[in-house]
XYZ file of C-alpha atoms in Angstrom:
163
model
C -158.616 231.739 93.563
C -158.129 232.887 97.090
C -157.957 236.602 96.415
C -159.693 237.579 93.136
C -159.129 241.166 92.047
C -162.253 243.208 92.637
C -163.414 246.267 90.788
C -162.972 249.513 92.708
C -166.086 251.262 93.977
C -167.412 254.194 91.983
C -166.504 257.662 93.178
C -169.329 259.282 95.102
C -170.497 262.830 94.401
C -168.764 264.160 97.543
C -165.482 262.546 96.520
C -165.653 264.054 93.030
C -166.418 267.514 94.470
C -163.490 267.230 96.892
C -161.208 265.997 94.105
C -162.118 268.870 91.773
C -161.671 271.438 94.552
C -158.279 270.045 95.589
C -157.012 269.827 92.015
C -158.178 273.414 91.364
C -156.252 274.615 94.423
C -153.096 272.708 93.437
C -153.224 272.927 89.665
C -149.990 274.940 89.417
C -148.106 272.199 91.251
C -149.859 269.239 89.642
C -149.726 270.437 86.044
C -146.808 272.898 86.125
C -143.556 272.412 84.256
C -140.682 270.809 86.099
C -138.060 273.293 87.262
C -135.666 273.915 90.124
C -138.649 275.070 92.191
C -141.051 272.313 91.074
C -139.825 268.735 91.292
C -141.367 265.317 90.727
C -141.237 264.709 94.471
C -143.322 267.838 95.078
C -145.908 266.680 92.544
C -145.977 263.156 93.993
C -146.412 264.529 97.517
C -149.297 266.765 96.378
C -151.050 263.869 94.607
C -150.661 261.766 97.754
C -152.164 264.569 99.864
C -155.130 264.769 97.477
C -155.610 260.979 97.518
C -155.548 260.976 101.344
C -158.097 263.795 101.518
C -160.440 262.128 99.003
C -160.126 258.886 100.995
C -161.117 260.740 104.164
C -164.238 262.213 102.533
C -166.099 258.925 102.036
C -163.939 256.470 103.964
C -163.169 254.490 100.793
C -159.462 254.009 100.124
C -158.312 255.836 96.992
C -154.710 255.536 95.884
C -152.833 258.115 93.819
C -153.315 256.197 90.565
C -157.089 255.966 90.980
C -157.339 259.691 91.790
C -155.221 260.627 88.751
C -157.284 258.298 86.548
C -160.551 259.795 87.831
C -159.521 263.405 87.162
C -158.192 262.439 83.695
C -161.383 260.564 82.795
C -163.588 263.305 84.189
C -161.686 265.976 82.255
C -161.889 263.969 79.037
C -165.639 263.377 79.340
C -166.355 267.014 80.126
C -164.167 268.255 77.255
C -166.193 266.095 74.868
C -169.436 267.407 76.343
C -168.221 271.012 76.040
C -167.124 270.429 72.437
C -170.577 269.038 71.599
C -172.247 271.996 73.300
C -169.998 274.378 71.379
C -170.798 272.607 68.090
C -174.554 272.649 68.760
C -174.409 276.315 69.716
C -172.902 277.244 66.347
C -175.542 275.468 64.280
C -177.892 277.593 62.263
C -181.623 277.256 62.085
C -184.473 277.656 64.462
C -185.975 275.428 67.054
C -184.818 274.284 70.400
C -181.199 273.504 71.065
C -180.146 269.961 71.809
C -176.836 271.173 73.245
C -175.848 269.508 76.517
C -175.820 271.848 79.495
C -172.710 271.912 81.684
C -173.228 271.819 85.436
C -171.287 274.252 87.655
C -168.947 271.414 88.716
C -168.275 270.538 85.058
C -167.538 274.186 84.317
C -165.004 274.168 87.162
C -163.313 271.113 85.649
C -163.085 272.916 82.293
C -161.157 275.630 84.121
C -158.405 273.072 84.667
C -157.729 272.628 80.940
C -156.800 275.004 78.150
C -159.806 276.224 76.117
C -158.102 275.232 72.846
C -158.571 271.576 73.714
C -162.373 271.807 73.614
C -163.110 275.016 71.657
C -160.457 274.947 68.970
C -158.275 277.840 67.896
C -160.236 281.109 67.830
C -160.312 282.472 64.309
C -158.569 279.374 62.980
C -159.651 277.422 59.959
C -159.188 273.924 58.621
C -156.457 273.527 56.036
C -155.552 270.788 53.655
C -159.140 269.651 53.224
C -160.804 269.571 49.796
C -163.203 272.461 49.284
C -166.587 271.380 47.910
C -168.027 273.082 44.835
C -170.122 276.080 45.777
C -173.211 277.160 43.875
C -173.342 280.554 45.578
C -172.140 283.681 43.849
C -171.245 285.622 47.000
C -170.131 284.449 50.399
C -169.874 286.947 53.236
C -166.731 286.129 55.208
C -166.046 288.655 57.929
C -167.181 292.010 59.201
C -164.279 294.310 60.132
C -166.104 297.110 61.903
C -167.759 299.208 59.191
C -165.854 297.563 56.336
C -167.433 294.429 54.983
C -165.215 291.900 53.241
C -166.961 289.933 50.497
C -165.534 287.116 48.420
C -166.875 286.614 44.903
C -166.866 283.018 43.707
C -167.790 281.687 40.308
C -169.789 278.492 40.309
C -167.708 275.826 38.619
C -168.896 272.469 37.425
C -167.223 269.454 38.946
C -164.145 268.306 37.055
C -164.796 265.686 34.410
C -163.025 262.397 34.794
C -162.745 262.138 30.980
C -160.990 265.462 30.408
């Protein structure tokens, strides 16, 4: 083996900062829909410009594919972290929160993606899932200003498998 393939070096903090800043500035070009005014060549040229700039930051060669992969991986990891933070924030009960805290740079990366991808649909609910038996008589659903909407449920025993 004369020339074994070597693993690329990790991105340094300065490179990641530069990458996030450049992608923020060019997000309309990089992630916009193709049209007569936005072509594949324009997107490719912008990605190449970003790769060249990131390369210049630390002096480590970064090609377009590695830059795209880094921003995709970074976005994915931060979306998962934001989803966990959102889930922890909605838990009930006392005590200290174990929710992960997003750094300012991570918050900037979240600005690159649609909130639905890590928060869910606001006001939406799960459908098609079995509803567990509820022992409560009253469940408070929503508060519409001064009018309170209350749903009355009757506690039902689980269905018998011999019925």
